[in-house]
Short mmCIF file of N, CA, C and O in Angstrom, two decimals:
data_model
loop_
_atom_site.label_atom_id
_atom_site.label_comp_id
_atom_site.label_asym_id
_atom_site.label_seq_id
_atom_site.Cartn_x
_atom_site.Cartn_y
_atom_site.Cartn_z
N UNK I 1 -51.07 -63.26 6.59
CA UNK I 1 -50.16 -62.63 5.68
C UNK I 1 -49.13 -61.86 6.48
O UNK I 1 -49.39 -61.25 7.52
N UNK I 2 -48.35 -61.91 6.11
CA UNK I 2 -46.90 -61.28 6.85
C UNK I 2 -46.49 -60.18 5.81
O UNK I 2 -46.36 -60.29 4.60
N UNK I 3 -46.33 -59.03 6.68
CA UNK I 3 -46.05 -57.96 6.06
C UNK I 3 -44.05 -57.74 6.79
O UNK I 3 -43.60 -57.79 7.93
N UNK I 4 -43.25 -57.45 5.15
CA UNK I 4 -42.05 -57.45 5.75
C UNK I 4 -41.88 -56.22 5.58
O UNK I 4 -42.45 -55.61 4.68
N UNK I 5 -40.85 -55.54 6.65
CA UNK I 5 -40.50 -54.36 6.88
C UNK I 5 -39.76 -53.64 6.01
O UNK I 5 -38.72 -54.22 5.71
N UNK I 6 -39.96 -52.26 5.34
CA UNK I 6 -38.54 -51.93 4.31
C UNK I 6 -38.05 -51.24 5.18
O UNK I 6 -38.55 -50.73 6.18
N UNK I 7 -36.23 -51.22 4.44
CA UNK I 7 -35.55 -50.62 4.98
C UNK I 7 -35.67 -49.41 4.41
O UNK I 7 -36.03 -49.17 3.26
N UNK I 8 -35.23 -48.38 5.56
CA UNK I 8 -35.51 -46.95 5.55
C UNK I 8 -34.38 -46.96 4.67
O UNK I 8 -33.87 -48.06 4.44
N UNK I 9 -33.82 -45.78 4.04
CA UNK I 9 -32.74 -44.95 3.38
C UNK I 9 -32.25 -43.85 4.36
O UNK I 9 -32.90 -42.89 4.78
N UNK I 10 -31.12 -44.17 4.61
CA UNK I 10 -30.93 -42.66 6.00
C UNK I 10 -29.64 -42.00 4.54
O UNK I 10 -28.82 -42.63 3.87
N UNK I 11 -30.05 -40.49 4.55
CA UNK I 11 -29.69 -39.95 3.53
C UNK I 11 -28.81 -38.97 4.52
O UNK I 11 -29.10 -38.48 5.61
N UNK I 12 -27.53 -38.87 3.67
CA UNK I 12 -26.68 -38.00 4.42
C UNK I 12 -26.11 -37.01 3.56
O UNK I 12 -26.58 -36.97 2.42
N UNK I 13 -25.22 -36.23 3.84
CA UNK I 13 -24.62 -35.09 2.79
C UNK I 13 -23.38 -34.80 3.39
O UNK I 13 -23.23 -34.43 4.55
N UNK I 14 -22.14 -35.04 2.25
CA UNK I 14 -21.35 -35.52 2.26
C UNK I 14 -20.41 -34.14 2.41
O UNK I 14 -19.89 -33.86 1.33
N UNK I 15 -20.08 -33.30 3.36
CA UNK I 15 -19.39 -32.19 3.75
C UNK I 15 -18.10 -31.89 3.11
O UNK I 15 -17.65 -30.75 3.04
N UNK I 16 -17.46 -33.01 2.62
CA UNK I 16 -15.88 -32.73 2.63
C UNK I 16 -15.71 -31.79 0.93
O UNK I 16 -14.84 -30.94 0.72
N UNK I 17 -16.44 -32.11 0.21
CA UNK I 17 -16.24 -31.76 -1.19
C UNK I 17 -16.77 -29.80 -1.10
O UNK I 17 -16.33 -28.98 -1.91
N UNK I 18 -17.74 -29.44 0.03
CA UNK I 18 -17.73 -28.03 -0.01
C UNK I 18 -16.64 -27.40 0.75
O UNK I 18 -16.20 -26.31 0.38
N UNK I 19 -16.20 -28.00 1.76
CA UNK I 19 -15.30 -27.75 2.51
C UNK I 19 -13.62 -27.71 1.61
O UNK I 19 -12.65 -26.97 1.78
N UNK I 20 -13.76 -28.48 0.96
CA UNK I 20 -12.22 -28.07 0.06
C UNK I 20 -12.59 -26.88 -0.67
O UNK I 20 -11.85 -25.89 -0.73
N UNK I 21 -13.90 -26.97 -1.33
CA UNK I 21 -14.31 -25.66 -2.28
C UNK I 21 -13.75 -24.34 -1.12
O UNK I 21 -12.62 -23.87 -1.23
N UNK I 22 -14.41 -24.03 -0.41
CA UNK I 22 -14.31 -23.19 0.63
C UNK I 22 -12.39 -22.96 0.94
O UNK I 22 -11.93 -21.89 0.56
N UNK I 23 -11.77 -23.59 1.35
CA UNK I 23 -10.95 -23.62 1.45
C UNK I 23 -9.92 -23.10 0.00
O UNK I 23 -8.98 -22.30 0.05
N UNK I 24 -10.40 -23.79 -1.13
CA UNK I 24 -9.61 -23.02 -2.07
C UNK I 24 -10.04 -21.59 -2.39
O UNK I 24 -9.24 -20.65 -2.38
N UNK I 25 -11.19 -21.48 -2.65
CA UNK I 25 -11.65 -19.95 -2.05
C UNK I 25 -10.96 -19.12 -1.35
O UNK I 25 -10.45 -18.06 -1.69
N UNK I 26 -10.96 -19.67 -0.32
CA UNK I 26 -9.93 -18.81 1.20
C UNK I 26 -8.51 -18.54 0.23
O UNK I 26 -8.24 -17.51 -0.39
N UNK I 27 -7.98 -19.35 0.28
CA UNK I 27 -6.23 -19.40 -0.62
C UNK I 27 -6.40 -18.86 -1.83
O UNK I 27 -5.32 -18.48 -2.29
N UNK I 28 -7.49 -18.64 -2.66
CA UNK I 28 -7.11 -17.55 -3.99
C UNK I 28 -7.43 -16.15 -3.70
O UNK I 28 -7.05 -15.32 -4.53
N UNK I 29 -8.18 -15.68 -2.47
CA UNK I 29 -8.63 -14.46 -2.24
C UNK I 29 -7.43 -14.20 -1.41
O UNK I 29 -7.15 -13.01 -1.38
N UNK I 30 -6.45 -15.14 -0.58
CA UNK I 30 -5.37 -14.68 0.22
C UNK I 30 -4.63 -14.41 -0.74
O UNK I 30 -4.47 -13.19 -0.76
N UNK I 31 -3.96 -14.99 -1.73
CA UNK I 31 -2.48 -14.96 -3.04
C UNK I 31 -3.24 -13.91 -3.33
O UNK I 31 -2.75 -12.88 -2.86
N UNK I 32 -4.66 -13.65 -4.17
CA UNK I 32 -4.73 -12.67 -5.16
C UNK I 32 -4.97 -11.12 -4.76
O UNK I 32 -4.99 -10.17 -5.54
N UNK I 33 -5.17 -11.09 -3.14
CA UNK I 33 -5.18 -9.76 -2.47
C UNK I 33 -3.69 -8.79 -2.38
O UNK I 33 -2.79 -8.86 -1.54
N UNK I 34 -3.77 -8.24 -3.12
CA UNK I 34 -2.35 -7.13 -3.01
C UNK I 34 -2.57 -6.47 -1.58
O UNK I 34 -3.60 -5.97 -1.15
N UNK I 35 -1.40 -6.60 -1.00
CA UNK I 35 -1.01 -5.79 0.16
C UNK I 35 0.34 -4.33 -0.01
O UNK I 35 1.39 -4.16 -0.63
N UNK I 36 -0.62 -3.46 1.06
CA UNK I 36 0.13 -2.61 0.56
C UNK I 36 1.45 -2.49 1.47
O UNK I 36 1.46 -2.92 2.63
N UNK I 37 2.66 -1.84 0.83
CA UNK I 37 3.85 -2.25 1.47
C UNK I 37 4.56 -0.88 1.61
O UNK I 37 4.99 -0.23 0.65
N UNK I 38 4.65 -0.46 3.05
CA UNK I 38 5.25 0.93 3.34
C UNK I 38 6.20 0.79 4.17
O UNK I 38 6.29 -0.03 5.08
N UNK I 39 6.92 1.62 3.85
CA UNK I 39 8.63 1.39 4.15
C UNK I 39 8.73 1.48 5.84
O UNK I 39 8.20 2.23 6.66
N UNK I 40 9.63 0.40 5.96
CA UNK I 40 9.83 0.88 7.75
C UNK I 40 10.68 1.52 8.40
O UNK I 40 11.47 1.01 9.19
N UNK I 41 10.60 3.17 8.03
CA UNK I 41 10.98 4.21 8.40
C UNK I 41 10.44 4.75 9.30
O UNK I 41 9.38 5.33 9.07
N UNK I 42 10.87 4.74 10.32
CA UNK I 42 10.54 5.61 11.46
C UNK I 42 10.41 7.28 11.42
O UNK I 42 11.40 8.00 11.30
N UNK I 43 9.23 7.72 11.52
CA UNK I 43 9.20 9.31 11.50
C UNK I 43 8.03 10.19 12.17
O UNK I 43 6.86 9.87 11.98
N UNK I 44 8.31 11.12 12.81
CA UNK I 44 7.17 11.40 13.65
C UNK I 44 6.53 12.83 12.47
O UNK I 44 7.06 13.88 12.12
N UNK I 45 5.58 12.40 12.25
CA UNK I 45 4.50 13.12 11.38
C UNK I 45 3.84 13.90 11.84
O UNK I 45 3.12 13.45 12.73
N UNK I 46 3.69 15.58 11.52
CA UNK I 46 3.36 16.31 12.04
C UNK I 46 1.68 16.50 12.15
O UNK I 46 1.23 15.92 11.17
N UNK I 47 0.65 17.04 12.89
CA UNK I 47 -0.61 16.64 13.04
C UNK I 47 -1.61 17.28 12.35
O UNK I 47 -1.49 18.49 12.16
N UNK I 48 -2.63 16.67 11.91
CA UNK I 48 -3.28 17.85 11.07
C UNK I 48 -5.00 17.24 11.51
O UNK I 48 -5.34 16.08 11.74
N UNK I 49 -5.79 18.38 11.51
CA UNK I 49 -7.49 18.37 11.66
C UNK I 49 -7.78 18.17 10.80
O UNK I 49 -8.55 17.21 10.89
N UNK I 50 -7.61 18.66 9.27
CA UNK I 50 -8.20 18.24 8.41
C UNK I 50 -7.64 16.89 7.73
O UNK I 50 -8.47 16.59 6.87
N UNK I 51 -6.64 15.98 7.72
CA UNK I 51 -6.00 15.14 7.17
C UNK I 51 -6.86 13.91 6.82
O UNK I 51 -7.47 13.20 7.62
N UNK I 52 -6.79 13.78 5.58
CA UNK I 52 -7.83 12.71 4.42
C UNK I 52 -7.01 11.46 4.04
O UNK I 52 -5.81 11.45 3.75
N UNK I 53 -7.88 10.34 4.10
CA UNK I 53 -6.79 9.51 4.18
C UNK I 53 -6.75 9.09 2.53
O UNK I 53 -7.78 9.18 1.86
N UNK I 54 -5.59 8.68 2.00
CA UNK I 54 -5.55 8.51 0.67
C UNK I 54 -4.95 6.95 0.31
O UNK I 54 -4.33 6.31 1.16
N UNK I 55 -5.21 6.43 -1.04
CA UNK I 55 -4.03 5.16 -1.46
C UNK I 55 -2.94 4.92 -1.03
O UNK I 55 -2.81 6.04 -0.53
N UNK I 56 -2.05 4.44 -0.78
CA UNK I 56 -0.88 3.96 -0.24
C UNK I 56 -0.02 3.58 -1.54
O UNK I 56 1.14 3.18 -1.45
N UNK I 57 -0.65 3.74 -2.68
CA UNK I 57 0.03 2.92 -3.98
C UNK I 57 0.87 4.08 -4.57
O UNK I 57 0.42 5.21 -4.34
N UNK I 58 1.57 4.03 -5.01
CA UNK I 58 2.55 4.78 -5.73
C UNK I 58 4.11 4.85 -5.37
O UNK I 58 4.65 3.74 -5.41
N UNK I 59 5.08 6.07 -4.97
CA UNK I 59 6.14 6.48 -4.82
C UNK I 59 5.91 6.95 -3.58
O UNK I 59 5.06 7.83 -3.64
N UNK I 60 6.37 6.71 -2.26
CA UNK I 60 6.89 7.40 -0.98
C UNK I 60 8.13 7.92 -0.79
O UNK I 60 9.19 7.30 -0.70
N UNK I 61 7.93 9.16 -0.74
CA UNK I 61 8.88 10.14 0.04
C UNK I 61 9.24 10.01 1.37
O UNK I 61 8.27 10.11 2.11
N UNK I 62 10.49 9.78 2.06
CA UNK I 62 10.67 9.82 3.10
C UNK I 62 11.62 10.86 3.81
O UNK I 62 12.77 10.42 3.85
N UNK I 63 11.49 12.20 4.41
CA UNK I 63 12.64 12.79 5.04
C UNK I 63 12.52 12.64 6.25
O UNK I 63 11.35 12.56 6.63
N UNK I 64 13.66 12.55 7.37
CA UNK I 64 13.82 12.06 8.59
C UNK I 64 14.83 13.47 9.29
O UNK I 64 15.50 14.37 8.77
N UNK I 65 14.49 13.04 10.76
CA UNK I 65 15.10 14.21 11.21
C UNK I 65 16.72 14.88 10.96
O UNK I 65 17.18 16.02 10.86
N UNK I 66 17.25 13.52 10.92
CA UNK I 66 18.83 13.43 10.49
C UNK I 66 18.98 13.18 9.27
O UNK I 66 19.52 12.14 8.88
N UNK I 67 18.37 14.39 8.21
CA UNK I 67 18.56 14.97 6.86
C UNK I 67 19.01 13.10 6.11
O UNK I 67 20.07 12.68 5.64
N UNK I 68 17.61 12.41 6.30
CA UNK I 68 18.24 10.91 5.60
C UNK I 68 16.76 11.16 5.05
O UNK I 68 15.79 11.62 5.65
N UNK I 69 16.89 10.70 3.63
CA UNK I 69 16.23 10.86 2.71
C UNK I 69 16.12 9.30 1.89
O UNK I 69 17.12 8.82 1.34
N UNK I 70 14.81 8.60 1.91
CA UNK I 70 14.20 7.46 1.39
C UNK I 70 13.13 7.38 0.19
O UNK I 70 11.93 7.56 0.40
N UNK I 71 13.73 7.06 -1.23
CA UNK I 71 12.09 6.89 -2.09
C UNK I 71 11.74 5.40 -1.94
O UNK I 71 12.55 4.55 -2.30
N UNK I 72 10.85 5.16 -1.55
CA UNK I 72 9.86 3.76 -0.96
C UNK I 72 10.90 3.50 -0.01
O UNK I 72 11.09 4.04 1.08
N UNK I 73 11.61 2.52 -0.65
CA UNK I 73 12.47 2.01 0.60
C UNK I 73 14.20 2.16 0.74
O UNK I 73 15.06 1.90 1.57
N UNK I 74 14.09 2.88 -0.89
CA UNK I 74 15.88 3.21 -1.39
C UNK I 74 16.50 4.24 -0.75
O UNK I 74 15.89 5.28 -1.01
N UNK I 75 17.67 4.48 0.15
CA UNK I 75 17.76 5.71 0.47
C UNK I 75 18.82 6.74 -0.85
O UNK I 75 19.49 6.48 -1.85
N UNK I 76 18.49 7.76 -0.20
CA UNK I 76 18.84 8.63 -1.47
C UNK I 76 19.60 9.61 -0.96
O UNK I 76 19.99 9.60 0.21
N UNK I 77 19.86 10.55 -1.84
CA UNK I 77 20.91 11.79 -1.68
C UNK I 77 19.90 12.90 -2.43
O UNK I 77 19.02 12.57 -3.22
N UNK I 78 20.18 14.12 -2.09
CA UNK I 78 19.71 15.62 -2.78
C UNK I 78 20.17 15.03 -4.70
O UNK I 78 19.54 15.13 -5.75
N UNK I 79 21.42 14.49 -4.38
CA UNK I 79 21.95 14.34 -5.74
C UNK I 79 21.54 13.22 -6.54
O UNK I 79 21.53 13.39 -7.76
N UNK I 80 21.16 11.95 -6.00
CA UNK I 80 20.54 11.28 -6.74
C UNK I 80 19.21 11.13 -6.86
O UNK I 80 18.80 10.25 -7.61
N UNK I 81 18.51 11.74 -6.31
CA UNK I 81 17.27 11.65 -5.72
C UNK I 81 16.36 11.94 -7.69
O UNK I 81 15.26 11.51 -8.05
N UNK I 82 17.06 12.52 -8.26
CA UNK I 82 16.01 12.61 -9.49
C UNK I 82 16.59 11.20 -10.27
O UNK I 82 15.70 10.35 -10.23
N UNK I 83 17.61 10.79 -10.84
CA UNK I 83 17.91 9.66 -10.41
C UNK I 83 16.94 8.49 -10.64
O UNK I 83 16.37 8.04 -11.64
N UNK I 84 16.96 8.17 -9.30
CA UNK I 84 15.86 7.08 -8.29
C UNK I 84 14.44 7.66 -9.04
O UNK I 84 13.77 7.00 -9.83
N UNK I 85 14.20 8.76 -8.70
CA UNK I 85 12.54 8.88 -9.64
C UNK I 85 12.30 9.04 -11.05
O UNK I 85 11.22 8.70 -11.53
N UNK I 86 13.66 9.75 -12.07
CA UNK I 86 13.51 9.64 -12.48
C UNK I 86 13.01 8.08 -13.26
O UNK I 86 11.97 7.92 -13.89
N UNK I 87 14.02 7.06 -13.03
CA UNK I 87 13.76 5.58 -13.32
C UNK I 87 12.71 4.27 -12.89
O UNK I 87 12.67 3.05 -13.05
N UNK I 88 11.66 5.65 -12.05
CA UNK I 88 10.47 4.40 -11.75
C UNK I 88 9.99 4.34 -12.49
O UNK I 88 9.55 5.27 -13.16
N UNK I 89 9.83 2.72 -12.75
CA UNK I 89 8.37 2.36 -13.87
C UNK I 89 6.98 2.48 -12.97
O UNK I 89 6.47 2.16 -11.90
N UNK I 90 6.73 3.30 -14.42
CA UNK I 90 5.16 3.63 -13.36
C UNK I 90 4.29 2.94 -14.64
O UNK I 90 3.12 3.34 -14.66
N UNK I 91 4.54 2.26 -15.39
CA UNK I 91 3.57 1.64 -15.98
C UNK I 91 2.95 2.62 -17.45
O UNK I 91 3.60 3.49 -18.02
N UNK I 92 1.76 2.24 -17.78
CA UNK I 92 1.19 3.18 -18.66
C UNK I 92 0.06 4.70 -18.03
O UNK I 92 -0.82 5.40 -18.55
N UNK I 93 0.73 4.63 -16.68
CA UNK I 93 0.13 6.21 -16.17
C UNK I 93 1.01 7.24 -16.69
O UNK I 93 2.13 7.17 -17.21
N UNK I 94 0.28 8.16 -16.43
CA UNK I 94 0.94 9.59 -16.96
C UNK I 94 1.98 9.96 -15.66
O UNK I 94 1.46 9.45 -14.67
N UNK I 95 2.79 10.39 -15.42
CA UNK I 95 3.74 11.13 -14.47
C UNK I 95 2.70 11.85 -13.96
O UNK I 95 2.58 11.78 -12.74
N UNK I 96 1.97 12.49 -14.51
CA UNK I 96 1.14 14.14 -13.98
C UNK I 96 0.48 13.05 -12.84
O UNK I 96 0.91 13.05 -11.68
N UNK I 97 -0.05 12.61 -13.05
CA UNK I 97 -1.59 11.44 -12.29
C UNK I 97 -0.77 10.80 -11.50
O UNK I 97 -1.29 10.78 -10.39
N UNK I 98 0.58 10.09 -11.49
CA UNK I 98 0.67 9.61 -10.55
C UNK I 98 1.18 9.52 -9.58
O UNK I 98 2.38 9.80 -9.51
N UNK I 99 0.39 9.06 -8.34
CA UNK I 99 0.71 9.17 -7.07
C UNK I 99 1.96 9.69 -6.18
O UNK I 99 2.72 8.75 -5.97
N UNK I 100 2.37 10.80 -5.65
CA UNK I 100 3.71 10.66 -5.27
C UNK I 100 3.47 11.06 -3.20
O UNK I 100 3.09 12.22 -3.03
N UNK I 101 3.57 10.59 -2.43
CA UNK I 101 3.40 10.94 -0.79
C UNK I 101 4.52 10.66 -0.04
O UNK I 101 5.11 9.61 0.21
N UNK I 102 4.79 12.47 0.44
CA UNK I 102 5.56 12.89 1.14
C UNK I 102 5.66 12.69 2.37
O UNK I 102 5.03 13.59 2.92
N UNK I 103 6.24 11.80 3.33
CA UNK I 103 6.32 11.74 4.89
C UNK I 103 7.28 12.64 5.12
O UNK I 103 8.34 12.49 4.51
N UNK I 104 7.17 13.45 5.80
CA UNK I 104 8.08 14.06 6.57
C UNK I 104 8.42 14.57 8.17
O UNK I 104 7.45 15.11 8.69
N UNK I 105 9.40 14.50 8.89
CA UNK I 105 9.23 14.39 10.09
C UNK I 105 8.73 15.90 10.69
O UNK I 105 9.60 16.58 10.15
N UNK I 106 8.22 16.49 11.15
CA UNK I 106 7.58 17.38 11.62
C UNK I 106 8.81 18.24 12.00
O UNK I 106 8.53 19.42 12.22
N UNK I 107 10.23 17.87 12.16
CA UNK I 107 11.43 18.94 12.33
C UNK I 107 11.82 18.87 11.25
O UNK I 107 12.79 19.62 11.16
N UNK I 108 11.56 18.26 10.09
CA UNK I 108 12.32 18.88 8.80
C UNK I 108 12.08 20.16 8.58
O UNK I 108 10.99 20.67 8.84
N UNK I 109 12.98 20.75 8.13
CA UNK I 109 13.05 22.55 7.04
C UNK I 109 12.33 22.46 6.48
O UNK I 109 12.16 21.29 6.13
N UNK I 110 11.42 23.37 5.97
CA UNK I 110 11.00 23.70 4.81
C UNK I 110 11.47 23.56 3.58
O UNK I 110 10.99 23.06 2.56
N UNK I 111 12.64 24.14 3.86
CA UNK I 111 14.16 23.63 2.46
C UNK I 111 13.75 22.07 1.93
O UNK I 111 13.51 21.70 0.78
N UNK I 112 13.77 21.44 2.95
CA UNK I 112 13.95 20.16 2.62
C UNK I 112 13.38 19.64 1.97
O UNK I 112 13.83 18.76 1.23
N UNK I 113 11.96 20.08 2.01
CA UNK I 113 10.67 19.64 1.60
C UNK I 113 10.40 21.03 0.32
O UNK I 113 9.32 21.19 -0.26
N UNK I 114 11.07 21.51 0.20
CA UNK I 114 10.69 22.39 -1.40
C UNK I 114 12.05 21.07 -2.27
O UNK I 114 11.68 20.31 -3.16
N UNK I 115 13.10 21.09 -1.91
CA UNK I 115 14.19 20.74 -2.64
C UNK I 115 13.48 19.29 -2.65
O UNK I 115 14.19 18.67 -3.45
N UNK I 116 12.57 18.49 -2.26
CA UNK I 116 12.00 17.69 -3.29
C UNK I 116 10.79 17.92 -3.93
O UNK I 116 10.36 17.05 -4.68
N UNK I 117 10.04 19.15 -3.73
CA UNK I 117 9.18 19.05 -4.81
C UNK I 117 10.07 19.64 -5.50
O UNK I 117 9.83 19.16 -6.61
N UNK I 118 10.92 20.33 -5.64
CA UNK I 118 11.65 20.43 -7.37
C UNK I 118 12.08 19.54 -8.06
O UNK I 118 12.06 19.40 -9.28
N UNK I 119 12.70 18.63 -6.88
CA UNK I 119 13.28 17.21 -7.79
C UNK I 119 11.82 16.66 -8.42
O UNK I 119 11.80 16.40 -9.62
N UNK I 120 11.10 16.56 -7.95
CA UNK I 120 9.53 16.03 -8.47
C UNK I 120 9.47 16.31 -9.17
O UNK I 120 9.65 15.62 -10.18
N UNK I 121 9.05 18.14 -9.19
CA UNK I 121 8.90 18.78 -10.61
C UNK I 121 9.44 18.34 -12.05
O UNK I 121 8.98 18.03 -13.15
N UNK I 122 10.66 18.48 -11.44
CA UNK I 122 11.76 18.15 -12.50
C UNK I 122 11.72 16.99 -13.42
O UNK I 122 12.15 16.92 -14.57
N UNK I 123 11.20 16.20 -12.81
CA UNK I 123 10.54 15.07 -13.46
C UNK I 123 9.50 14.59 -13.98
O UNK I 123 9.46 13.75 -14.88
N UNK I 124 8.27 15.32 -13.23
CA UNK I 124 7.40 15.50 -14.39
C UNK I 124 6.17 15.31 -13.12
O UNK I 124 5.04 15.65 -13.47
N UNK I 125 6.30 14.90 -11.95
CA UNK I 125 5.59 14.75 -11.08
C UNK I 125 4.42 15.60 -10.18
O UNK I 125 4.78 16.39 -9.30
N UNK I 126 3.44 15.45 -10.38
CA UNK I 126 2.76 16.74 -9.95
C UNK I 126 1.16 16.44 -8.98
O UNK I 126 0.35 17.27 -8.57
N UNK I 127 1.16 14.77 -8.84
CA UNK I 127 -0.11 14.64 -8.07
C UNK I 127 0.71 14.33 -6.67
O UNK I 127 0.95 13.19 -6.27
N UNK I 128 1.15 15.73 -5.90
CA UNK I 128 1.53 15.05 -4.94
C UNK I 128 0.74 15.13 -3.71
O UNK I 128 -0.30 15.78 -3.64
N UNK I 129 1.31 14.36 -2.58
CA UNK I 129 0.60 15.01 -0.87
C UNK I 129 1.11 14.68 0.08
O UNK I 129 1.83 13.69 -0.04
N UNK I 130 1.03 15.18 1.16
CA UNK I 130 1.73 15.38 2.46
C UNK I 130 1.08 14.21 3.23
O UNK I 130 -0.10 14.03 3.50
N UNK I 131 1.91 13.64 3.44
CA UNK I 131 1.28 12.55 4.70
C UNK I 131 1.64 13.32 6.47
O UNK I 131 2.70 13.79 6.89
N UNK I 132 0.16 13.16 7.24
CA UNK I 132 0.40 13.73 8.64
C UNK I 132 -0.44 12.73 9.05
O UNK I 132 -0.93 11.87 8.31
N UNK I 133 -0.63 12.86 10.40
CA UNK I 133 -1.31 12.00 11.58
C UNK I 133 -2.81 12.68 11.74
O UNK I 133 -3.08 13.78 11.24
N UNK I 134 -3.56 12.06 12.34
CA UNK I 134 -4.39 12.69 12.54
C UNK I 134 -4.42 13.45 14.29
O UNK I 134 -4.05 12.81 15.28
N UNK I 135 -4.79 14.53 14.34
CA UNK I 135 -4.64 15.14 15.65
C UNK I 135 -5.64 14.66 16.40
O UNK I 135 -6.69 14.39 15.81
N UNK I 136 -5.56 14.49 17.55
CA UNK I 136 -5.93 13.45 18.54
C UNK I 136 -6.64 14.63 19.60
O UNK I 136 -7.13 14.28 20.67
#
């Protein structure tokens, strides 16, 4: 009696169909990740021990040594400066709550930096904070 041989089954697994999964994965977590976007203003920030780091989301203040004044990325004047804030859409937040951070260069006046929290004020703005470096 003759015994005939079966053929084995060589079983494989077919890579390419997880590999696109994976890949579209990658590309909806890249599009759907918000990046945060801060103005490229140059300013040397004065140093602080206790300095906490906070959101990046909201309205940036920018004063620079040569009295040039930036909200996010618009530059501004003493005179238009309520203006420009007054007309941000901030959505369905309250003014009080939201976000407003002050860069300022470590030789600005004091002046400088009251004459926009009044413009702030003035508008209704009141969660604000000082952006500094951390001391080294």
């Amino acid at each position: 009696m003759q015994v005939s041989k079966r053929k084995k089954l060589k079983a494989a697994v077919d890579l390419t169909p997880m590999i696109d999964v994976v890949f579209q994965l990658i590309i909806f977590f890249l599009v759907s990740t918000t990046f945060s976007i801060l103005p490229g203003i140059s300013v040397n920030l004065p140093e602080s021990e206790t300095a906490q780091g906070s959101a990046a989301d909201g309205i940036t203040i920018t004063a620079t040594v040569d009295n040039k004044l930036f909200v996010n990325d618009i530059p501004v004047t003493f005179k238009t400066i309520d203006n420009v804030i007054g007309g941000i859409d901030i959505g369905k937040k309250k003014r009080e709550e939201f976000p407003v951070t002050i860069e300022a260069d470590g030789q600005v006046t004091n002046a400088t930096i009251v004459q926009i929290f009044d413009a702030l004020r003035r508008n209704g703005y009141s969660a604000v904070s000082l952006r500094t470096s951390n001391k080294k």
